[in-house]
Amino acid sequence: MDLKLKGKAILITGASKGIGLALAKYLAAEGANISVCARNAEEVAAAVEAVKAFGVKAYGAAVDVKDAASLTAWVDNSAKVLGGVDGFVSNVSAGGSAADEAGWAANFETDVLSAWSTVQAVQPHLEKSTSPSIVNISSTAALEAFAGAVPFSTFKAAMLNYFGNLSNVLAPQGIRVNSVCPGPVFIKDGAWDQIKTNMPEVYESTVAAIPMGRMATAEEVCVHVALLLSPISSFTTGTNIVVDGGFTKRIQY
């Protein structure tokens, strides 16, 4: 299926590794031009080169997403290099921060405020696109009790509410807004790979709770993000797609 993403300009936060990097490559393989940001300059440079290998335009910058000015500069420079903005993927997260005051602050500033700041910066560019779309990368941890009363789950749930309401606010401008909630995703050297090594009992018990008997691959998440970014999903907005192999037990109405 042709997703009609060739030539589209898509920005992804936190895309130097993990799902973000996998998504950058996946979209580049579809012909999209990609801009990435992350904190580590060397990793950003490597991600840009990996994207360019697909024969598309690529741009990247080392950005602390807690710095709104740096985020805005990255967005504006991305638009200049790529010739506009058609899609934005809010992917960056502080991850499983400690459940102390510092951890709550880190997740709030990284997961919540940075997403809001980037939306403010990218909206004027998206309004010029013929097929603008925003996709929020959330987590099944936002949907059910998981790992205790921790900031990651709390703010992921909050952002589902934010982006869900944003879909109604931006619909008159033709900007679609959706979310994707991955369950556990196994990526080499990623969080679950580290858990498998250091806390094998946690890893095994988590896999045992997934009816399909394994964790997702990054590509199995990417395909849904790509579809939501695609112009062929032109009437889909305000939705949340759960990609978890049956890990969450609620009935999806």
Short mmCIF file of C-alpha atoms in Angstrom, two decimals:
data_model
loop_
_atom_site.label_atom_id
_atom_site.label_comp_id
_atom_site.label_asym_id
_atom_site.label_seq_id
_atom_site.Cartn_x
_atom_site.Cartn_y
_atom_site.Cartn_z
CA MET A 1 0.00 0.00 0.00
CA ASP A 2 1.25 3.44 -0.91
CA LEU A 3 0.98 5.59 2.22
CA LYS A 4 1.56 8.71 0.11
CA LEU A 5 4.27 9.92 2.46
CA LYS A 6 6.88 10.53 -0.25
CA GLY A 7 8.16 14.08 0.03
CA LYS A 8 6.31 14.78 3.27
CA ALA A 9 8.29 16.55 6.01
CA ILE A 10 8.00 14.89 9.41
CA LEU A 11 9.57 15.99 12.71
CA ILE A 12 10.25 13.52 15.54
CA THR A 13 11.41 14.38 19.05
CA GLY A 14 13.66 11.98 20.94
CA ALA A 15 14.60 10.14 17.75
CA SER A 16 18.26 9.24 18.20
CA LYS A 17 17.43 5.76 19.50
CA GLY A 18 14.59 3.39 20.33
CA ILE A 19 11.16 3.77 18.77
CA GLY A 20 11.98 7.30 17.62
CA LEU A 21 14.96 6.20 15.53
CA ALA A 22 13.10 3.16 14.22
CA LEU A 23 10.25 5.45 13.19
CA ALA A 24 12.61 7.89 11.45
CA LYS A 25 14.00 5.03 9.35
CA TYR A 26 10.56 3.55 8.68
CA LEU A 27 9.17 6.85 7.43
CA ALA A 28 12.30 7.54 5.40
CA ALA A 29 11.85 4.17 3.71
CA GLU A 30 8.39 5.43 2.71
CA GLY A 31 10.04 8.46 1.12
CA ALA A 32 9.39 11.03 3.83
CA ASN A 33 11.92 13.74 4.68
CA ILE A 34 12.81 13.60 8.36
CA SER A 35 14.02 15.89 11.11
CA VAL A 36 15.07 14.53 14.49
CA CYS A 37 16.18 15.96 17.79
CA ALA A 38 17.68 14.53 20.96
CA ARG A 39 20.16 15.61 23.60
CA ASN A 40 23.26 13.75 22.37
CA ALA A 41 24.82 15.49 19.34
CA GLU A 42 26.77 12.42 18.17
CA GLU A 43 23.68 10.22 18.30
CA VAL A 44 21.66 12.85 16.43
CA ALA A 45 24.33 13.03 13.73
CA ALA A 46 24.28 9.24 13.40
CA ALA A 47 20.49 9.25 13.13
CA VAL A 48 20.61 11.89 10.40
CA GLU A 49 23.08 9.81 8.39
CA ALA A 50 20.92 6.71 8.84
CA VAL A 51 17.93 8.60 7.46
CA LYS A 52 19.90 10.07 4.54
CA ALA A 53 20.84 6.53 3.51
CA PHE A 54 17.25 6.15 2.28
CA GLY A 55 17.80 8.94 -0.24
CA VAL A 56 15.64 11.54 1.49
CA LYS A 57 16.31 14.90 3.10
CA ALA A 58 17.30 14.79 6.75
CA TYR A 59 18.01 17.33 9.45
CA GLY A 60 18.82 17.02 13.12
CA ALA A 61 19.82 19.08 16.13
CA ALA A 62 20.99 18.44 19.67
CA VAL A 63 18.16 19.85 21.77
CA ASP A 64 17.26 19.84 25.44
CA VAL A 65 13.48 19.65 25.06
CA LYS A 66 13.06 21.39 28.40
CA ASP A 67 14.38 24.52 26.65
CA ALA A 68 11.42 25.91 24.69
CA ALA A 69 13.60 28.32 22.71
CA SER A 70 15.82 25.48 21.47
CA LEU A 71 12.77 23.45 20.54
CA THR A 72 11.30 26.32 18.56
CA ALA A 73 14.60 26.90 16.76
CA TRP A 74 14.75 23.21 15.82
CA VAL A 75 11.19 23.30 14.47
CA ASP A 76 11.79 26.47 12.43
CA ASN A 77 15.13 25.26 11.07
CA SER A 78 13.57 21.90 10.19
CA ALA A 79 10.87 23.67 8.20
CA LYS A 80 13.52 25.65 6.30
CA VAL A 81 15.64 22.60 5.47
CA LEU A 82 12.75 20.27 4.62
CA GLY A 83 10.55 22.85 2.93
CA GLY A 84 7.77 22.91 5.50
CA VAL A 85 6.22 20.57 8.05
CA ASP A 86 3.54 17.98 7.33
CA GLY A 87 3.79 15.83 10.43
CA PHE A 88 4.98 15.94 14.01
CA VAL A 89 5.56 12.93 16.26
CA SER A 90 5.72 13.71 19.97
CA ASN A 91 7.96 10.87 21.10
CA VAL A 92 10.42 12.18 23.67
CA SER A 93 10.09 11.04 27.29
CA ALA A 94 12.12 11.07 30.47
CA GLY A 95 11.14 7.42 30.82
CA GLY A 96 10.88 5.68 34.16
CA SER A 97 12.09 8.46 36.41
CA ALA A 98 12.20 7.91 40.15
CA ALA A 99 8.97 8.58 42.03
CA ASP A 100 10.52 11.41 44.05
CA GLU A 101 10.06 15.14 43.54
CA ALA A 102 12.94 15.34 41.07
CA GLY A 103 11.56 12.43 39.06
CA TRP A 104 8.08 13.94 38.89
CA ALA A 105 9.57 17.25 37.77
CA ALA A 106 11.71 15.54 35.11
CA ASN A 107 8.77 13.68 33.57
CA PHE A 108 6.52 16.72 33.71
CA GLU A 109 9.03 19.00 32.00
CA THR A 110 10.14 16.42 29.43
CA ASP A 111 6.92 14.59 28.65
CA VAL A 112 4.32 17.31 29.15
CA LEU A 113 5.74 20.80 28.79
CA SER A 114 8.03 19.92 25.88
CA ALA A 115 5.14 18.41 23.95
CA TRP A 116 3.03 21.51 24.53
CA SER A 117 5.93 23.77 23.53
CA THR A 118 6.58 21.83 20.34
CA VAL A 119 2.91 21.93 19.37
CA GLN A 120 2.95 25.70 19.76
CA ALA A 121 6.03 25.95 17.54
CA VAL A 122 4.92 23.49 14.88
CA GLN A 123 1.28 24.54 14.50
CA PRO A 124 1.92 27.56 12.22
CA HIS A 125 3.92 25.31 9.89
CA LEU A 126 1.32 22.54 9.92
CA GLU A 127 -1.39 25.03 8.98
CA LYS A 128 0.40 25.51 5.65
CA SER A 129 0.40 21.78 4.86
CA THR A 130 -2.19 20.05 2.69
CA SER A 131 -2.16 16.96 4.97
CA PRO A 132 -1.05 18.00 8.47
CA SER A 133 -0.93 15.43 11.25
CA ILE A 134 0.29 15.07 14.82
CA VAL A 135 0.90 11.70 16.50
CA ASN A 136 1.54 11.30 20.22
CA ILE A 137 3.52 8.26 21.37
CA SER A 138 2.02 7.19 24.67
CA SER A 139 2.10 3.84 26.48
CA THR A 140 -0.22 1.16 27.77
CA ALA A 141 1.11 2.23 31.18
CA ALA A 142 -1.30 5.17 30.76
CA LEU A 143 -4.29 2.84 30.47
CA GLU A 144 -4.04 0.37 33.36
CA ALA A 145 -2.31 -0.02 36.71
CA PHE A 146 1.34 -0.79 35.97
CA ALA A 147 4.55 -0.33 37.99
CA GLY A 148 2.89 1.66 40.77
CA ALA A 149 2.07 5.34 41.29
CA VAL A 150 4.90 6.69 39.14
CA PRO A 151 5.31 9.86 37.04
CA PHE A 152 5.76 8.10 33.69
CA SER A 153 2.32 6.46 33.72
CA THR A 154 0.63 9.52 35.17
CA PHE A 155 1.89 11.96 32.59
CA LYS A 156 1.42 9.55 29.69
CA ALA A 157 -2.23 9.39 30.70
CA ALA A 158 -2.39 13.18 30.97
CA MET A 159 -1.03 13.56 27.47
CA LEU A 160 -3.69 11.25 26.05
CA ASN A 161 -6.19 13.74 27.42
CA TYR A 162 -4.26 16.73 26.05
CA PHE A 163 -3.83 15.36 22.55
CA GLY A 164 -7.39 14.05 22.52
CA ASN A 165 -8.75 17.51 23.27
CA LEU A 166 -6.24 19.06 20.87
CA SER A 167 -7.74 17.00 18.06
CA ASN A 168 -11.00 18.91 18.47
CA VAL A 169 -9.27 22.27 18.78
CA LEU A 170 -7.18 21.82 15.61
CA ALA A 171 -9.74 19.98 13.45
CA PRO A 172 -11.10 23.25 11.95
CA GLN A 173 -7.56 23.94 10.66
CA GLY A 174 -7.49 20.48 9.09
CA ILE A 175 -4.80 19.25 11.50
CA ARG A 176 -5.40 15.68 12.62
CA VAL A 177 -4.20 14.58 16.07
CA ASN A 178 -3.97 10.96 17.23
CA SER A 179 -2.12 8.79 19.74
CA VAL A 180 -0.50 5.37 19.75
CA CYS A 181 -0.08 3.34 22.93
CA PRO A 182 2.58 0.64 22.59
CA GLY A 183 2.79 -2.14 25.11
CA PRO A 184 6.23 -3.54 26.00
CA VAL A 185 8.55 -3.16 23.01
CA PHE A 186 11.83 -5.06 22.80
CA ILE A 187 14.65 -3.11 21.16
CA LYS A 188 18.28 -4.17 21.31
CA ASP A 189 20.02 -2.18 24.06
CA GLY A 190 16.68 -0.59 24.93
CA ALA A 191 14.90 -0.50 28.28
CA TRP A 192 13.42 -4.00 28.08
CA ASP A 193 16.74 -5.43 26.89
CA GLN A 194 18.36 -3.96 30.00
CA ILE A 195 15.56 -5.29 32.19
CA LYS A 196 16.00 -8.73 30.62
CA THR A 197 19.67 -8.64 31.63
CA ASN A 198 19.40 -7.04 35.06
CA MET A 199 15.92 -8.10 36.22
CA PRO A 200 15.12 -11.30 34.32
CA GLU A 201 12.21 -12.18 36.59
CA VAL A 202 10.48 -8.88 35.72
CA TYR A 203 11.10 -9.45 32.02
CA GLU A 204 9.81 -13.03 32.07
CA SER A 205 6.70 -12.17 34.08
CA THR A 206 5.90 -9.34 31.67
CA VAL A 207 6.25 -11.58 28.61
CA ALA A 208 4.10 -14.19 30.34
CA ALA A 209 1.34 -11.56 30.71
CA ILE A 210 1.25 -10.90 26.94
CA PRO A 211 -1.21 -13.33 25.28
CA MET A 212 0.81 -13.34 22.05
CA GLY A 213 3.80 -14.61 24.04
CA ARG A 214 6.33 -11.94 23.10
CA MET A 215 7.01 -8.22 23.13
CA ALA A 216 6.45 -5.99 20.11
CA THR A 217 9.14 -4.97 17.68
CA ALA A 218 9.62 -1.28 17.03
CA GLU A 219 8.46 -1.75 13.45
CA GLU A 220 5.11 -3.12 14.65
CA VAL A 221 4.54 0.23 16.34
CA CYS A 222 5.91 2.26 13.45
CA VAL A 223 3.38 0.93 10.96
CA HIS A 224 0.50 2.42 12.96
CA VAL A 225 2.24 5.76 13.39
CA ALA A 226 2.97 5.89 9.67
CA LEU A 227 -0.67 5.15 8.84
CA LEU A 228 -1.89 7.94 11.13
CA LEU A 229 0.58 10.37 9.55
CA SER A 230 -0.48 9.33 6.08
CA PRO A 231 -2.93 11.39 3.99
CA ILE A 232 -4.92 8.20 3.44
CA SER A 233 -6.03 8.48 7.09
CA SER A 234 -7.58 11.84 6.25
CA PHE A 235 -10.72 11.38 8.40
CA THR A 236 -9.07 9.82 11.45
CA THR A 237 -8.53 12.17 14.37
CA GLY A 238 -8.86 12.03 18.15
CA THR A 239 -8.21 8.29 18.28
CA ASN A 240 -5.76 6.17 20.28
CA ILE A 241 -4.39 2.94 18.82
CA VAL A 242 -3.22 0.29 21.30
CA VAL A 243 -0.41 -1.94 20.01
CA ASP A 244 0.24 -4.46 22.77
CA GLY A 245 -0.38 -8.06 21.71
CA GLY A 246 -3.26 -8.25 24.18
CA PHE A 247 -1.18 -7.06 27.16
CA THR A 248 -3.89 -4.72 28.45
CA LYS A 249 -6.99 -6.58 29.52
CA ARG A 250 -9.62 -3.87 29.15
CA ILE A 251 -12.13 -4.19 26.33
CA GLN A 252 -11.40 -1.56 23.68
CA TYR A 253 -14.66 0.23 22.97
#
